[in-house]
Coordinates of C-alpha atoms in Angstrom, one line a residue:
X975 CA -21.1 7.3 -13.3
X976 CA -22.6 5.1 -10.7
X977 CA -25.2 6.0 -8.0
X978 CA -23.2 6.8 -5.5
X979 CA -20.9 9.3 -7.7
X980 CA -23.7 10.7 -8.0
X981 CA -24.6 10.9 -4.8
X982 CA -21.7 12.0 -3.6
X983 CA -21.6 14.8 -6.3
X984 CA -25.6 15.8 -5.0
X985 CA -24.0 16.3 -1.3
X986 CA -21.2 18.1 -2.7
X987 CA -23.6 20.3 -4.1
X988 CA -26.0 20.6 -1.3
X989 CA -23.0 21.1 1.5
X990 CA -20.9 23.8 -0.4
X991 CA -23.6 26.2 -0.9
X992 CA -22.3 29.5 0.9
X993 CA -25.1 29.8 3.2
X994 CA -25.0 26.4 4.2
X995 CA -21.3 26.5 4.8
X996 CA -21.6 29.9 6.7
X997 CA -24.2 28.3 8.7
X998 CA -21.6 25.4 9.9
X999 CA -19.2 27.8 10.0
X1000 CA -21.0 29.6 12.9
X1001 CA -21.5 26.4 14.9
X1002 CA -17.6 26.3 14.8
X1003 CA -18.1 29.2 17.8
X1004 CA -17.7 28.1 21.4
X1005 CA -21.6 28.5 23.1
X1006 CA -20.5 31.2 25.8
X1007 CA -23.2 29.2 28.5
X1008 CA -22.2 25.2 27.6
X1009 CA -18.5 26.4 27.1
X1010 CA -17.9 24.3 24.1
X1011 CA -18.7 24.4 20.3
X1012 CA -22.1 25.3 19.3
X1013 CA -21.5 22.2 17.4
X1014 CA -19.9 19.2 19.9
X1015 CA -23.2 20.5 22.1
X1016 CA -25.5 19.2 19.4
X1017 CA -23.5 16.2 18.8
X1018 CA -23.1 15.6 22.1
X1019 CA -27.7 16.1 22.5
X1020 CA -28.2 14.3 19.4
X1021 CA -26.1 11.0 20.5
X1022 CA -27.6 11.3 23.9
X1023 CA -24.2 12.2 25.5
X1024 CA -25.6 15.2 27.2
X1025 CA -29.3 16.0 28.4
X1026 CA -29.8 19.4 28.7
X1027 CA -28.2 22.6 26.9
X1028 CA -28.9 26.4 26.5
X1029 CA -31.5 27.4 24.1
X1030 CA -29.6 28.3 21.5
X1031 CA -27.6 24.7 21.3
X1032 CA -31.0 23.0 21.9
X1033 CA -33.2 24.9 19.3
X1034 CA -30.6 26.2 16.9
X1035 CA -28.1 24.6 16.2
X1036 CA -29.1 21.1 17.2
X1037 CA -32.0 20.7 14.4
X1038 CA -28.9 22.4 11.6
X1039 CA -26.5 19.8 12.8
X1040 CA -29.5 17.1 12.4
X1041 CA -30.1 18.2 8.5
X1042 CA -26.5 18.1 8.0
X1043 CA -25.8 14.7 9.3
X1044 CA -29.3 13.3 8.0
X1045 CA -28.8 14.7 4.3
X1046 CA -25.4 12.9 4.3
X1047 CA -26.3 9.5 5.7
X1048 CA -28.7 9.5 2.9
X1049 CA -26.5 10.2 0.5
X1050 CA -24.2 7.7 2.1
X1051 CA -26.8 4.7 2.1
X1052 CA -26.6 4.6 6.2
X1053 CA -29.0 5.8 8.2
X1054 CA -28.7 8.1 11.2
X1055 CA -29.6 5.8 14.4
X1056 CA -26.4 4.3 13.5
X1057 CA -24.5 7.3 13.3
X1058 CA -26.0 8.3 16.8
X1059 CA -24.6 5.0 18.4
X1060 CA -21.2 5.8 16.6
X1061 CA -21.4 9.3 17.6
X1062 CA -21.9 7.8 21.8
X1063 CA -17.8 8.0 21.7
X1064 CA -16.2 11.2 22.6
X1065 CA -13.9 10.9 20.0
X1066 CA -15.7 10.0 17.0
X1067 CA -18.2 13.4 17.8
X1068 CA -14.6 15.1 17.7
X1069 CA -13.8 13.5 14.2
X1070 CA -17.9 14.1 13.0
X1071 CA -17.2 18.1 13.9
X1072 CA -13.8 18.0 12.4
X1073 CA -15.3 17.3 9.0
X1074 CA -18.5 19.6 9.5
X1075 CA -15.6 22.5 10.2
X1076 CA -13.9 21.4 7.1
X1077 CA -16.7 21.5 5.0
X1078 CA -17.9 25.1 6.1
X1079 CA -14.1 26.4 6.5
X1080 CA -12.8 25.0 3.0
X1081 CA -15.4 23.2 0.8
X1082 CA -16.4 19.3 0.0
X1083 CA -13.0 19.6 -1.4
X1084 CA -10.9 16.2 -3.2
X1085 CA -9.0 14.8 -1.7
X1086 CA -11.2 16.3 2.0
X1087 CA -9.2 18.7 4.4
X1088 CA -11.0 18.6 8.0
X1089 CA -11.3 21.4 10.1
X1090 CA -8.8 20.1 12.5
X1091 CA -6.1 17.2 12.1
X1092 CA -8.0 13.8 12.3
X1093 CA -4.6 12.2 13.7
X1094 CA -1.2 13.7 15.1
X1095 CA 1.8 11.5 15.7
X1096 CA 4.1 12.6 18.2
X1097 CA 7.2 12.1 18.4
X1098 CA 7.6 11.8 22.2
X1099 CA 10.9 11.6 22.6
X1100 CA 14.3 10.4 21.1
X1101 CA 15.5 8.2 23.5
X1102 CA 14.9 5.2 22.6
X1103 CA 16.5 1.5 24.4
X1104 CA 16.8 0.2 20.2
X1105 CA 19.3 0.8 17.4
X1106 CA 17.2 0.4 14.7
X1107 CA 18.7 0.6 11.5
X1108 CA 15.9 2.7 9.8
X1109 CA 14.7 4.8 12.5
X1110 CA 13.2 7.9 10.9
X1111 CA 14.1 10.2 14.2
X1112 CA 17.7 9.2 14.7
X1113 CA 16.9 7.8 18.1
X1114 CA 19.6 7.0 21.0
X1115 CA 20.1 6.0 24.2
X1116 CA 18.6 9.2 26.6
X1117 CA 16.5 11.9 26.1
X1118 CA 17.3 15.1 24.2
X1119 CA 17.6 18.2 26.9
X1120 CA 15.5 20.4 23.8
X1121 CA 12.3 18.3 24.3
X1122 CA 9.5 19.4 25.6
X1123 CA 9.1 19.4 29.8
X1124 CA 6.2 17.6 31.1
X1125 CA 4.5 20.7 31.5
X1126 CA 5.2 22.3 27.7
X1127 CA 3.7 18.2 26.8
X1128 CA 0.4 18.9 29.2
X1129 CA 0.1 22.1 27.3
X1130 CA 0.3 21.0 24.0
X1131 CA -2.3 18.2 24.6
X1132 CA -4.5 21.6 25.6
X1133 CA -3.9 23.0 22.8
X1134 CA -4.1 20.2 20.3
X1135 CA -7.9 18.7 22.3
X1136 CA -9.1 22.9 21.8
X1137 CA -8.3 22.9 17.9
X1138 CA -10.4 19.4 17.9
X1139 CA -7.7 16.6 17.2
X1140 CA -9.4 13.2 16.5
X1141 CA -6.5 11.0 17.2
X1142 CA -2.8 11.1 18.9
X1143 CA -0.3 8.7 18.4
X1144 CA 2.8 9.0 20.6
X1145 CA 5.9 7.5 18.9
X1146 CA 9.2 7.9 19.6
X1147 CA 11.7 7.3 19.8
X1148 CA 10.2 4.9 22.3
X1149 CA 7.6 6.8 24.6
X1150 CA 7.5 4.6 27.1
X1151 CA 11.3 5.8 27.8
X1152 CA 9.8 9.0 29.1
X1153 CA 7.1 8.2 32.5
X1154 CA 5.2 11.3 31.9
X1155 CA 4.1 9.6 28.9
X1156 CA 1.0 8.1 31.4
X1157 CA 0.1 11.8 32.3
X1158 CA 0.0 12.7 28.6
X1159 CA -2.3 10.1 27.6
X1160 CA -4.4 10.2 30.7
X1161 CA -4.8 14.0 29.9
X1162 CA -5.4 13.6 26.1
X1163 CA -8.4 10.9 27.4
X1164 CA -9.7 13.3 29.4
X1165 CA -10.4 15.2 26.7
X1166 CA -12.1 12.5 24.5
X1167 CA -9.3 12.0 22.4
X1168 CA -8.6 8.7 21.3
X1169 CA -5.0 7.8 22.1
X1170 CA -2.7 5.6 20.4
X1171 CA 0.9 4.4 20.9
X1172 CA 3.3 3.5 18.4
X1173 CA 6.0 1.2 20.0
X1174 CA 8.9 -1.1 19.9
X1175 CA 7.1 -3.3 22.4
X1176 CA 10.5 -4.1 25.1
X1177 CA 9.3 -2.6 27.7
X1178 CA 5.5 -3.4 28.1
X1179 CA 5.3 -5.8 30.8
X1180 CA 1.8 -7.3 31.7
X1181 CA 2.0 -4.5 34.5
X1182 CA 2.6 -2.1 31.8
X1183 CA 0.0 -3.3 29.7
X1184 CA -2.9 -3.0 32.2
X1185 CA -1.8 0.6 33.1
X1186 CA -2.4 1.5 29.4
X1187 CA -5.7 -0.6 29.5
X1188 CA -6.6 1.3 32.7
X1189 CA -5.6 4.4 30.9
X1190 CA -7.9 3.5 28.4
X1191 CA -5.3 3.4 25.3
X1192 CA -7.4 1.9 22.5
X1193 CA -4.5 1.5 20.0
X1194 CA -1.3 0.1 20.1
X1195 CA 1.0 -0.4 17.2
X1196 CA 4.1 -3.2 17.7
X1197 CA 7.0 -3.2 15.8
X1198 CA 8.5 -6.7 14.3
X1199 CA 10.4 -6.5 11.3
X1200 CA 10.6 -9.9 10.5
X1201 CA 9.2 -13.1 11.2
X1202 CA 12.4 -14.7 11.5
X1203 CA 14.2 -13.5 15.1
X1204 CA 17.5 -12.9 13.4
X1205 CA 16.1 -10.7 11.0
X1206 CA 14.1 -8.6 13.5
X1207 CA 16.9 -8.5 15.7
X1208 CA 19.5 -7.4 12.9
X1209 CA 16.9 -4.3 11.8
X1210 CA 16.4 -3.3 15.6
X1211 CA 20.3 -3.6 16.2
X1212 CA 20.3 -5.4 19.8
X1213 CA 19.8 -9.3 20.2
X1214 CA 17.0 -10.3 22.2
X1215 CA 14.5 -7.5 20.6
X1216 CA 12.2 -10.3 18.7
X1217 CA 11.4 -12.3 22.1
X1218 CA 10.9 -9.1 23.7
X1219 CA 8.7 -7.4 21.5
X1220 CA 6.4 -10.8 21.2
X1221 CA 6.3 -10.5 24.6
X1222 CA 4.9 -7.2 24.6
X1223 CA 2.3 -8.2 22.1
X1224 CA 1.0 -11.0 24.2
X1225 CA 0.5 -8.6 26.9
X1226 CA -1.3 -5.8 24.9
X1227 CA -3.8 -8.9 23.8
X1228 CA -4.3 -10.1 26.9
X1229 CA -4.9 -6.6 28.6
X1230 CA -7.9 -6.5 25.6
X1231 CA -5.9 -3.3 23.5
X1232 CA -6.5 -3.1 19.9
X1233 CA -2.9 -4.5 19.0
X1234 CA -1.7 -4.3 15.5
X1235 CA 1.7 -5.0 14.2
X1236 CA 3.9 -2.7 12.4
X1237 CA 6.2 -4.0 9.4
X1238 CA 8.5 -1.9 7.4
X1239 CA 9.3 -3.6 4.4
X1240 CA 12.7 -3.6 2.4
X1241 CA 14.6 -6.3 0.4
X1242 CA 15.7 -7.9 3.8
X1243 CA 12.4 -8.8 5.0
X1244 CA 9.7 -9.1 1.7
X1245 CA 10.5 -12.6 1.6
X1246 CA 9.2 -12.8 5.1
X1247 CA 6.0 -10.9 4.8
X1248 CA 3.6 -14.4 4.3
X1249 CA 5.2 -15.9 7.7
X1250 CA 4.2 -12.3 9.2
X1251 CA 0.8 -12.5 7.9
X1252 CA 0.3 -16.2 9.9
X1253 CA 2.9 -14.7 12.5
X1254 CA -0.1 -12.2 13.3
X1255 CA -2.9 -14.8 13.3
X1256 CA -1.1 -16.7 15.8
X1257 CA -1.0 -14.3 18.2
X1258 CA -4.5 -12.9 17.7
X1259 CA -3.8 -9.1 16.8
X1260 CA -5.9 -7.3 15.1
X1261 CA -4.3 -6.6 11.8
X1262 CA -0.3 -5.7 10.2
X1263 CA 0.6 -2.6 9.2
X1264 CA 3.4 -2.4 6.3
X1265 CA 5.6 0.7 6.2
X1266 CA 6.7 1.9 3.3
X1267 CA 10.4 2.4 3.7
X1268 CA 11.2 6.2 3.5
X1269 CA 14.5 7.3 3.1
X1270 CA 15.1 9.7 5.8
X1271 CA 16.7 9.9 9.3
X1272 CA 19.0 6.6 9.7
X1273 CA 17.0 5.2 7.0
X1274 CA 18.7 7.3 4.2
X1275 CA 21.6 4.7 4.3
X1276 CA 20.0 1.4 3.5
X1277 CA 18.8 3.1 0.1
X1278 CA 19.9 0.5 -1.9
X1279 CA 17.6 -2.1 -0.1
X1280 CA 14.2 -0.2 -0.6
X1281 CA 12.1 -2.2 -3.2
X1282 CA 12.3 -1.5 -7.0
X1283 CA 8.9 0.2 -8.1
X1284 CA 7.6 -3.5 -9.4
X1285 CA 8.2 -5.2 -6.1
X1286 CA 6.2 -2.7 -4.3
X1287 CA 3.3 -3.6 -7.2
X1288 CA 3.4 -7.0 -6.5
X1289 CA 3.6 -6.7 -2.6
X1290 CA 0.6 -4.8 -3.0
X1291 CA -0.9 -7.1 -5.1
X1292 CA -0.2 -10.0 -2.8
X1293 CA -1.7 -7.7 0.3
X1294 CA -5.0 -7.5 -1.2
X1295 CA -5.2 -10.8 -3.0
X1296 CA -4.7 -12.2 1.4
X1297 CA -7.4 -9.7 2.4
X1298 CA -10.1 -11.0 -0.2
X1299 CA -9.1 -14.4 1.3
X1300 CA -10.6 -12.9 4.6
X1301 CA -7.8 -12.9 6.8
X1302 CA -8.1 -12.9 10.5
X1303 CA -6.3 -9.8 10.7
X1304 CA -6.6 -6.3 9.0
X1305 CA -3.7 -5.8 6.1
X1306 CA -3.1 -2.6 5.2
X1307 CA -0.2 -0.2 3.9
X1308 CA 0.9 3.4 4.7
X1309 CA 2.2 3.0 0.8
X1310 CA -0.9 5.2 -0.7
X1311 CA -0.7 3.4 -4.1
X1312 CA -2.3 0.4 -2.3
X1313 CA -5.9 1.8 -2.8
X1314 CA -5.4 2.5 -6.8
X1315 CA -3.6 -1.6 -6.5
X1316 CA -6.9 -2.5 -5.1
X1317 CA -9.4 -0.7 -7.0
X1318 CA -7.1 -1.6 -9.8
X1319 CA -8.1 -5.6 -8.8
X1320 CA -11.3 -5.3 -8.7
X1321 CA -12.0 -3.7 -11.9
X1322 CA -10.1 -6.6 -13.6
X1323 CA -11.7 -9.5 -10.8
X1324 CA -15.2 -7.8 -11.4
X1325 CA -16.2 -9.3 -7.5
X1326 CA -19.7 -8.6 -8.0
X1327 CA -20.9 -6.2 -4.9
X1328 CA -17.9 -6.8 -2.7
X1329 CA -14.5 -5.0 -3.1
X1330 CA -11.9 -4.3 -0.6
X1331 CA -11.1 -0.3 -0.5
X1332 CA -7.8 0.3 1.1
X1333 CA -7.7 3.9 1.8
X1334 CA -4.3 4.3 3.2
X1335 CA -4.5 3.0 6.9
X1336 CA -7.8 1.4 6.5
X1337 CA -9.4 -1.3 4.7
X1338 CA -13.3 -2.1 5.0
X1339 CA -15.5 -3.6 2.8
X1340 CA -17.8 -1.8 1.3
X1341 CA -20.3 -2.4 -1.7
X1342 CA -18.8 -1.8 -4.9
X1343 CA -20.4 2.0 -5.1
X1344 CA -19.2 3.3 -2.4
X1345 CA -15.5 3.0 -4.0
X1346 CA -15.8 6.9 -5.1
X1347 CA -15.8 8.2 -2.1
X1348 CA -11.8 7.0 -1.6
X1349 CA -11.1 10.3 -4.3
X1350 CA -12.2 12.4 -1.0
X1351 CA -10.7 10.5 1.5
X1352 CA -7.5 10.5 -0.5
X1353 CA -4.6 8.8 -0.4
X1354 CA -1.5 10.3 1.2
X1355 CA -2.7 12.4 4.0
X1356 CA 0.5 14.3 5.2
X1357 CA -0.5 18.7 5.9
X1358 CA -3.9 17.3 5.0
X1359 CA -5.5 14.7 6.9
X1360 CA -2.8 14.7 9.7
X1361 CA 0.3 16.2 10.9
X1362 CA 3.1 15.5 13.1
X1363 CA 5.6 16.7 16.0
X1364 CA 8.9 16.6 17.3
X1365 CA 10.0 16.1 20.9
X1366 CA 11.2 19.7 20.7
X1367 CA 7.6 20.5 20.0
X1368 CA 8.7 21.5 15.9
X1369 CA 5.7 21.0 13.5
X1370 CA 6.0 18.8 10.3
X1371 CA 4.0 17.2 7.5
X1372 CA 4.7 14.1 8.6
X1373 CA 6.6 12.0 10.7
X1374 CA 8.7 10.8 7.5
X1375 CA 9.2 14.3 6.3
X1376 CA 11.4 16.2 7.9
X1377 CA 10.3 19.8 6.7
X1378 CA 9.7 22.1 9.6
X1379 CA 6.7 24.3 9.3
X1380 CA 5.8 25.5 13.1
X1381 CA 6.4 25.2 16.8
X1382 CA 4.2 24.1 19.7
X1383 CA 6.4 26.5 21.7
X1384 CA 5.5 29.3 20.0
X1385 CA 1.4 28.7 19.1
X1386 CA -1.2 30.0 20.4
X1387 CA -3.8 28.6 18.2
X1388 CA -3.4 25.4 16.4
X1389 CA -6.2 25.4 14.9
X1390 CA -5.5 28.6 12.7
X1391 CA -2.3 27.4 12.6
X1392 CA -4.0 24.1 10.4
X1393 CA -5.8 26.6 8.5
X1394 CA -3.4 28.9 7.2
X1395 CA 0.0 26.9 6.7
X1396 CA 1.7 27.2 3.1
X1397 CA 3.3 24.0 3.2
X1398 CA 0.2 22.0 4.6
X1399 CA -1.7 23.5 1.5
X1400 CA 1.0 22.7 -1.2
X1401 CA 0.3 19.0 -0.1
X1402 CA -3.8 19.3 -0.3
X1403 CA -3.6 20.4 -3.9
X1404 CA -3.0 17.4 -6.1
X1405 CA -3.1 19.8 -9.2
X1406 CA 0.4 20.9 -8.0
X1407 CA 1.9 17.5 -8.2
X1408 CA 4.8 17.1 -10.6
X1409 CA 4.5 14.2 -13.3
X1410 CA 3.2 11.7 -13.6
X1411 CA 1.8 12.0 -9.8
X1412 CA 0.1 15.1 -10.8
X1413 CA -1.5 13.9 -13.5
X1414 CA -2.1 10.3 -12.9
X1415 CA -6.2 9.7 -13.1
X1416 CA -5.8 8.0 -9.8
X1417 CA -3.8 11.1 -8.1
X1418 CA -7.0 11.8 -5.9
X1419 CA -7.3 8.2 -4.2
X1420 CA -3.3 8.0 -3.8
X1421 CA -1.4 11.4 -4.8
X1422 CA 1.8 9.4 -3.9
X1423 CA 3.9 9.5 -0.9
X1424 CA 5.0 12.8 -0.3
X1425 CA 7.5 11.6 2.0
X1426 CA 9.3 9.6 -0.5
X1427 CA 9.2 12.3 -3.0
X1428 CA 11.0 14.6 -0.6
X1429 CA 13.2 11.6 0.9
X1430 CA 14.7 10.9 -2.8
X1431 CA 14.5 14.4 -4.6
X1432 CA 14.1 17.0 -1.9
X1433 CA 10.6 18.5 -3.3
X1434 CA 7.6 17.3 -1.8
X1435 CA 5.5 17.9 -5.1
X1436 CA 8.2 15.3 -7.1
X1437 CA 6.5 12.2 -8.4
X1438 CA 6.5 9.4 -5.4
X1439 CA 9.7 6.8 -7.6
X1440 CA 8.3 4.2 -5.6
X1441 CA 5.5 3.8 -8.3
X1442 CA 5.3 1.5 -11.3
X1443 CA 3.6 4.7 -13.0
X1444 CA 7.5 6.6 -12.0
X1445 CA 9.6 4.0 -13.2
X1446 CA 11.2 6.4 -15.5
X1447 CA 11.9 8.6 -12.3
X1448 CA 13.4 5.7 -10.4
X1449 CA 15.9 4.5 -12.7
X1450 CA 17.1 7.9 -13.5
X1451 CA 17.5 8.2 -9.4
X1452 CA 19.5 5.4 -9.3
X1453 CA 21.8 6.1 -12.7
X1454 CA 22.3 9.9 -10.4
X1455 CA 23.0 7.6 -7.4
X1456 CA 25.2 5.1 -9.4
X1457 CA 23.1 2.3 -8.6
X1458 CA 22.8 1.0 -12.1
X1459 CA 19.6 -0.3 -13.3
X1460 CA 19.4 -3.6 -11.1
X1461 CA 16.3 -5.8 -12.1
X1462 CA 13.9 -6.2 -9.4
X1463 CA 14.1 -8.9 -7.3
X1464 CA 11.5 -11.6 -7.8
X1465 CA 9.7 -11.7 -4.7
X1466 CA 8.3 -15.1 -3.6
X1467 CA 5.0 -13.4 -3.6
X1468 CA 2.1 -14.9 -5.1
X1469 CA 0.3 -12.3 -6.9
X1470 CA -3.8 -13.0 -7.4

């Protein structure tokens, strides 16, 4: 066991004592004189946000929330001056209290559940000016006459900023088709939310792109499916969409947005994925984002393009063996197996005190100890780590699994609703996985798509057949499918 399993394991047991856990618990309560939580009051005194607070805030809780933070920077190897410069941001005091709530409402569980959703995606509406061949929503030309009204949209960023979301993406669709998507995001600011948009890039003009600067959008996610026009422009269905959305790149860089571009890779494309890597260099984003196809919405008939569970391996492989290179950009997958690829890497590189962690969206280095603590970030993060929604305001897992668990429309509390909903905790219990994914010694760091499992089987707890470790499970898919067993394709990948 290395030091920091073990220290890990010490916070564990220091944090999920039940009087330390009740004490959190109570700073959950909203201070009836500073009219927020007990705890964002101390967060907010202890980063130097805010000056003054009522007694109990000041003297109370304050000094609790100090211990807490300074026994886990300890344990962490960081030290808590730079956690108070972090903790400056509205939004990362929302995400610190979202994981103090989790630990006091459900345990230093693994894989972690938060308090609150870390990140929604939204699903702002399903008009959309692309035809895209994959789209996960089914999106067309105008707006559906169920979705939400500008006002129901205000009200749900209410409700979402007073259960303590971390993050909201809006995705479509394509929100920019709808205008009140400025009013959303202004609102969502407002409340120290950081706000994100996920986008096909058309229609962001440099005048657009300086209204979302204004706005203070600090994320924006591009899509380009290729590297080669004609291929972007056959996955988006209208000519013209490659020049467009490059456009809308160079805007979002110029403004000064965190710009990343998004990638969903099948068979048409992997060949492309090296050109995209250089693609992104060139126009100075930040990092590429590479979907993993999901079979739902228009994607479930392109199947038969999706890549065999050993092209997905060695697209991995090649994803990590360009980070370790040090790329300009960020390379990361929303295919969960990529941390077990990595991990899997350095084990066999031994790279000395650097490794490269992926966990699922996000890929810093750390030192080599600090690998364990990916088994409580872990993996796929659908009911657990985030959540999604519909124009229409109807609650899912995730924005690639279509099974509806709740309405906006109809909740009054979100935050209980996050608590309490069967669905969201069949997908935080990795003991309920069905083989191999439940019993895979790496099921805590990935736990496999659940997206995928649901896409190709219709259970959520099915093994992820986009696996090497489900291979059996894929070909049997595709015998059911009459598919045959096709050998996968050799990708012109170069595998470290």
């Amino acid at each position: 066991m290395t030091e920091t399993s073990i220290n890990i394991q010490m916070l564990k047991n220091i944090l999920d004592r039940k009087p330390i856990r009740a004490l959190l618990g109570l700073m959950a309560h909203k201070c009836p004189k500073d009219h927020e939580s007990f705890l964002e009051t101390a967060l907010e005194l202890i980063s130097g946000a805010r000056e003054k607070a009522c007694p109990i805030c000041t003297h109370v809780a304050t000094p609790l929330v100090r211990w807490a933070l300074s026994v886990s920077c300890r344990h962490l190897n960081t030290s808590l001056d730079k956690l108070k410069e972090t903790l400056k941001e509205p939004y990362w005091r929302r995400g610190i209290a979202s994981v103090i709530k989790g630990i006091a409402k459900f345990g230093v569980r693994k894989p972690f559940t938060p308090g609150a959703p870390i990140l929604i995606v939204w699903n702002y509406t399903w008009a959309c000016n692309l035809r895209c061949k994959h789209c996960y929503a089914s999106a067309g030309p105008k707006p559906r006459p169920e979705e939400l009204t500008t006002s129901e949209a205000l009200r749900t960023v209410r409700m979402l900023a007073d259960a303590g979301v971390t993050i909201i993406a809006f995705s479509g669709g394509e929100p920019l088709m709808r205008k009140d998507i400025f009013k959303a995001l202004e609102l969502a600011r407002d409340y120290g939310i950081y706000t994100a948009i996920a986008t096909n890039g058309t229609l962001i003009t440099r005048k657009v792109a300086r209204k979302l600067k204004e706005l203070d959008l600090l994320y924006v996610e591009i899509s380009i499916d290729g590297a080669d026009p004609a291929t972007h422009d056959a996955f988006r269905g209208i000519p013209g969409a490659f020049e467009k959305a490059i456009r809308g790149v160079k805007n979002c860089v110029e403004a000064g947005i965190w710009t990343q571009v998004a990638m969903t890779i099948t068979k048409m494309n992997v060949s492309e994925l090296p050109a995209m890597i250089e693609l992104c260099e060139e126009l100075g984003v930040q990092g590429l984002t590479c979907f993993n196809f999901v079979p739902t919405g228009r994607g479930v008939f392109i199947t038969d393009n999706d890549l065999s569970p050993q092209e997905r391996e060695d697209v991995l492989k090649y994803m990590v063996g360009e980070v370790l290179k040090g790329r300009k950009v960020q390379i990361v997958s929303t295919a969960p197996q990529y941390a077990r690829v990595a991990l899997q890497i350095e084990e066999a590189m031994r790279l000395g005190q650097e490794l490269v962690v992926p966990v699922h969206f996000w890929n810093p280095r750390f030192s080599r100890e600090v690998a364990s603590i990916t088994e409580f970030i872990g993996g796929c993060g659908a009911g657990r780590f985030y959540c999604a929604l519909d124009p229409d305001g109807t609650v899912t897992p995730c924005v690639f699994l279509p099974v509806k668990v709740g309405n906006v429309r109809k909740l009054k509390d979100f935050e209980e609703f996050w608590n309490t909903c069967p669905v969201f905790w069949d997908l935080r219990d990795r003991n309920r996985l069905k083989p191999h994914c439940g019993e895979c010694e790496y099921r805590f760091v990935c736990g496999g798509c659940r997206a995928r499992a649901y896409g190709y089987f219709g259970d959520y707890l099915a093994p992820d057949p986009g696996c090497v470790n489900n291979l059996a499970a894929w070909e049997k898919l595709r015998e059911a499918k009459g598919l045959g067993r096709k050998p996968h394709l050799q990708a012109p990948l170069s595998v470290p």
